[in-house]
PDB file of C-alpha atoms in Angstrom:
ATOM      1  CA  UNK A1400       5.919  19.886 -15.649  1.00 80.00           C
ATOM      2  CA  UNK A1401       4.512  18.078 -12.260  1.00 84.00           C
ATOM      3  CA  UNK A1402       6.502  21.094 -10.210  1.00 82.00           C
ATOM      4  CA  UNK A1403       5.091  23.754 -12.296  1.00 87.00           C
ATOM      5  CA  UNK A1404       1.464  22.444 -12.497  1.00 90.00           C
ATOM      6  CA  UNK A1405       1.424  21.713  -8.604  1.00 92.00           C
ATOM      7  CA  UNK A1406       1.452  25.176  -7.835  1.00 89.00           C
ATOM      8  CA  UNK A1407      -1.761  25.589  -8.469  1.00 91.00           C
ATOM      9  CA  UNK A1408      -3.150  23.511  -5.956  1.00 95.00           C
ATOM     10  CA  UNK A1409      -5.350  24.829  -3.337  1.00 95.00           C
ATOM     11  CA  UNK A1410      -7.362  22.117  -1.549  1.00 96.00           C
ATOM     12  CA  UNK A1411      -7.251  18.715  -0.838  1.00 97.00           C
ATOM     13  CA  UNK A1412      -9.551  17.635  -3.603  1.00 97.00           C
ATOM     14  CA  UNK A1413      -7.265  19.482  -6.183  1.00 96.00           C
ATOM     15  CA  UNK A1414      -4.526  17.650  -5.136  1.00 97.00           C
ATOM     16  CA  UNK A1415      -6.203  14.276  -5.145  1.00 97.00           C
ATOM     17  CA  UNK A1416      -7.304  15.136  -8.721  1.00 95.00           C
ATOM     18  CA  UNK A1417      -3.349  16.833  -9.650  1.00 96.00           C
ATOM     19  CA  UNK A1418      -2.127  12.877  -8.314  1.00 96.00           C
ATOM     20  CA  UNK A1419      -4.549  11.268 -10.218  1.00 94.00           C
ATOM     21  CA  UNK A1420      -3.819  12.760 -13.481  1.00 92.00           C
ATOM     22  CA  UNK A1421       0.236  11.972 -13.261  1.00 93.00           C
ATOM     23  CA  UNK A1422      -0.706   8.487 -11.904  1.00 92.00           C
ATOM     24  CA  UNK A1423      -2.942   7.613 -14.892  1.00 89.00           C
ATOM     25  CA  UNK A1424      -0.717   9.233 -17.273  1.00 88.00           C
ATOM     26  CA  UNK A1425       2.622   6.886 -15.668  1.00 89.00           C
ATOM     27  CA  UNK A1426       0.213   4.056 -15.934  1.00 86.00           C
ATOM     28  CA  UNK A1427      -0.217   4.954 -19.943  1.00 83.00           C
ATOM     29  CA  UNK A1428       3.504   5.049 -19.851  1.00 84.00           C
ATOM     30  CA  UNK A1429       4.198   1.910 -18.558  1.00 77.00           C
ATOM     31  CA  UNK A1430       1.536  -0.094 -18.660  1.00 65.00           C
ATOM     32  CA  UNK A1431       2.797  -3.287 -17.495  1.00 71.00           C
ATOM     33  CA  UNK A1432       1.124  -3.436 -14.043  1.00 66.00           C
ATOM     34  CA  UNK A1433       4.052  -5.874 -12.589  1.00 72.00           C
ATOM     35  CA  UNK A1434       7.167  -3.702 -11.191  1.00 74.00           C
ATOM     36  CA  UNK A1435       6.139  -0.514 -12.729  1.00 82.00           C
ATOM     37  CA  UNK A1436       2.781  -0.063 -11.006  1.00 85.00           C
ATOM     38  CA  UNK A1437       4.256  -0.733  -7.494  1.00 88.00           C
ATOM     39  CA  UNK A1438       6.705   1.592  -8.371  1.00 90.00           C
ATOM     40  CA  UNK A1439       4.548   4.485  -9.993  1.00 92.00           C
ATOM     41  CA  UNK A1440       2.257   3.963  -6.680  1.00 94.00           C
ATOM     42  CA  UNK A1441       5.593   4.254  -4.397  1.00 96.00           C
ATOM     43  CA  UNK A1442       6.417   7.392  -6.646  1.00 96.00           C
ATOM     44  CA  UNK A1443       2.898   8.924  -6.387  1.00 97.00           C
ATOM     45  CA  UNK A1444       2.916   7.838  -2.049  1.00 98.00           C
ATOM     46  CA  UNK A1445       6.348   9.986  -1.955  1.00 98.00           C
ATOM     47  CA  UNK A1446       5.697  12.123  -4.416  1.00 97.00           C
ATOM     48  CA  UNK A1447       2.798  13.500  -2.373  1.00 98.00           C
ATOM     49  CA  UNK A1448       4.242  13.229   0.940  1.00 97.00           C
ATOM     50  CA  UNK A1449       7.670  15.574   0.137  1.00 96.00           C
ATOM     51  CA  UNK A1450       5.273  18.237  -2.401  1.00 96.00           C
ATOM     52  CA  UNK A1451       2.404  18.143   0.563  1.00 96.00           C
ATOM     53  CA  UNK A1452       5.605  19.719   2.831  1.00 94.00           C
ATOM     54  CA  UNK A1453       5.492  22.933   0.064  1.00 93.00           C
ATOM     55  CA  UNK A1454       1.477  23.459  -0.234  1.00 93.00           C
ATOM     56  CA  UNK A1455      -0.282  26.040   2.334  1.00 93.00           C
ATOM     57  CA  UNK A1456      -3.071  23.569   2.289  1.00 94.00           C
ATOM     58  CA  UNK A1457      -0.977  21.553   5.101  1.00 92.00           C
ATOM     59  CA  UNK A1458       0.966  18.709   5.033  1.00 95.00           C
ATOM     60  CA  UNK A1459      -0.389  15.370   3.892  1.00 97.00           C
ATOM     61  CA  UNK A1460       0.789  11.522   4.876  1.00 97.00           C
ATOM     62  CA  UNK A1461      -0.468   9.223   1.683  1.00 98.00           C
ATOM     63  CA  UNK A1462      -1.529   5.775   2.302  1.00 98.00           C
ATOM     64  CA  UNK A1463      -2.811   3.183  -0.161  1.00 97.00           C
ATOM     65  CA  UNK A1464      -3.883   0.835   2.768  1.00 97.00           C
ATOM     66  CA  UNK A1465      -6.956   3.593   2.654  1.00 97.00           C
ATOM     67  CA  UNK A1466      -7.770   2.923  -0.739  1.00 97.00           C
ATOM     68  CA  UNK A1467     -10.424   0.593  -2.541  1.00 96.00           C
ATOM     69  CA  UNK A1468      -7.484  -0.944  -5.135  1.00 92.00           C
ATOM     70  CA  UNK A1469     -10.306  -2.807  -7.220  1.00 93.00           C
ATOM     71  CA  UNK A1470     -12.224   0.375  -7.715  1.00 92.00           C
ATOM     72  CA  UNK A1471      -9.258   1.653  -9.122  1.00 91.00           C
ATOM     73  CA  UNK A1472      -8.207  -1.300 -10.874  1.00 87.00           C
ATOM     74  CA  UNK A1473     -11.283  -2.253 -12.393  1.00 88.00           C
ATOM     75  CA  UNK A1474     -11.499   1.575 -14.748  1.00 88.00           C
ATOM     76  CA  UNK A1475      -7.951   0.611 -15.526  1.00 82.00           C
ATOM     77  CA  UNK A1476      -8.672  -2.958 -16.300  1.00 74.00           C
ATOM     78  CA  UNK A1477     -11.442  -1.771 -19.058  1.00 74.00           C
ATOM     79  CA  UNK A1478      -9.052   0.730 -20.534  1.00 62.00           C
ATOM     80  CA  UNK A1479     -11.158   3.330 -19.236  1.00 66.00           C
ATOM     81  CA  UNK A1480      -8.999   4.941 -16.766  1.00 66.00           C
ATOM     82  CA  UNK A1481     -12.154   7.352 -14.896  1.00 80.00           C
ATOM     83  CA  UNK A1482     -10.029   9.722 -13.284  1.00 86.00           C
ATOM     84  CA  UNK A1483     -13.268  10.652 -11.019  1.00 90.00           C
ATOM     85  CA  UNK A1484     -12.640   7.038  -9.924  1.00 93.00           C
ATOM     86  CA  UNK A1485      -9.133   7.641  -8.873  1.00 93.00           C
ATOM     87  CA  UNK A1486      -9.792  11.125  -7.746  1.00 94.00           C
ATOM     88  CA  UNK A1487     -12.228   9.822  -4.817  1.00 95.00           C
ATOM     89  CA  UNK A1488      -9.903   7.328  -3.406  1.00 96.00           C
ATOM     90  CA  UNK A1489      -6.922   9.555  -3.803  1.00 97.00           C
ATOM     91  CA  UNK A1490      -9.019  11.562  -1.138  1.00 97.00           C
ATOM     92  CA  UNK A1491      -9.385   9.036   1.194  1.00 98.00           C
ATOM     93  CA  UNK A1492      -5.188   8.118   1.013  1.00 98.00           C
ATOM     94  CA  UNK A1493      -4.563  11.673   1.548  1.00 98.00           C
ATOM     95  CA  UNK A1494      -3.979  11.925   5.689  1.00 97.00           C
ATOM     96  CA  UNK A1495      -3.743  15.314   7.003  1.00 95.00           C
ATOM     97  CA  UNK A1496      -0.435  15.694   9.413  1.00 93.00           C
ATOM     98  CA  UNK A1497      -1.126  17.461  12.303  1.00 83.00           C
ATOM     99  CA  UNK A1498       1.835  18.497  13.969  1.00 63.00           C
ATOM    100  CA  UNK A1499       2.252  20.248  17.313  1.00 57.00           C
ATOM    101  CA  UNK A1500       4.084  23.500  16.745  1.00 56.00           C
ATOM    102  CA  UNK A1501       4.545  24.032  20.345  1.00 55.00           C
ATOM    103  CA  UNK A1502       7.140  21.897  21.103  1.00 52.00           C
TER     104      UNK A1502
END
């Protein structure tokens, strides 16, 4: 479903939000933040790195250094997982890779 629904992406916010979803839904999953949340936030950090290579809106690095984890934490704490929330700081781990197609 993640492979279909990625094609419609078309900026950078959409794909923040398209991340956030599948993160919030893996977190209803498994909601045991121990193991599985460093390893649905490696998933989501790879996830958006390989798909970014496929997108025309450019390739992305993501990094959660960039992102406010008690913003994030804090919806998900109070069971109230505000996608907007995770949306915003999605946008700031989302690192546009410029390469240098002259060489």
């Amino acid at each position: 479903m993640m492979n279909e629904e990625i094609k419609t992406v078309s900026s950078k916010y959409s794909f923040a939000s398209f991340l956030a979803t599948y993160y919030v839904e893996l977190l209803n999953i498994h909601p045991f933040r121990e193991g599985n949340g460093r390893t649905i936030r490696e998933f989501i950090r790879e996830y958006a790195i390989a798909k970014s290579k496929e997108l025309p809106i450019g390739e992305f690095n993501f990094s959660w250094a960039n992102v406010d984890k008690d913003a994030i934490n804090e919806v998900i704490d109070k069971g109230r997982a505000f996608r907007s929330v995770i949306e915003l700081e999605f946008m700031k781990a989302l690192e546009p890779v410029f390469l240098d197609k002259s060489l």
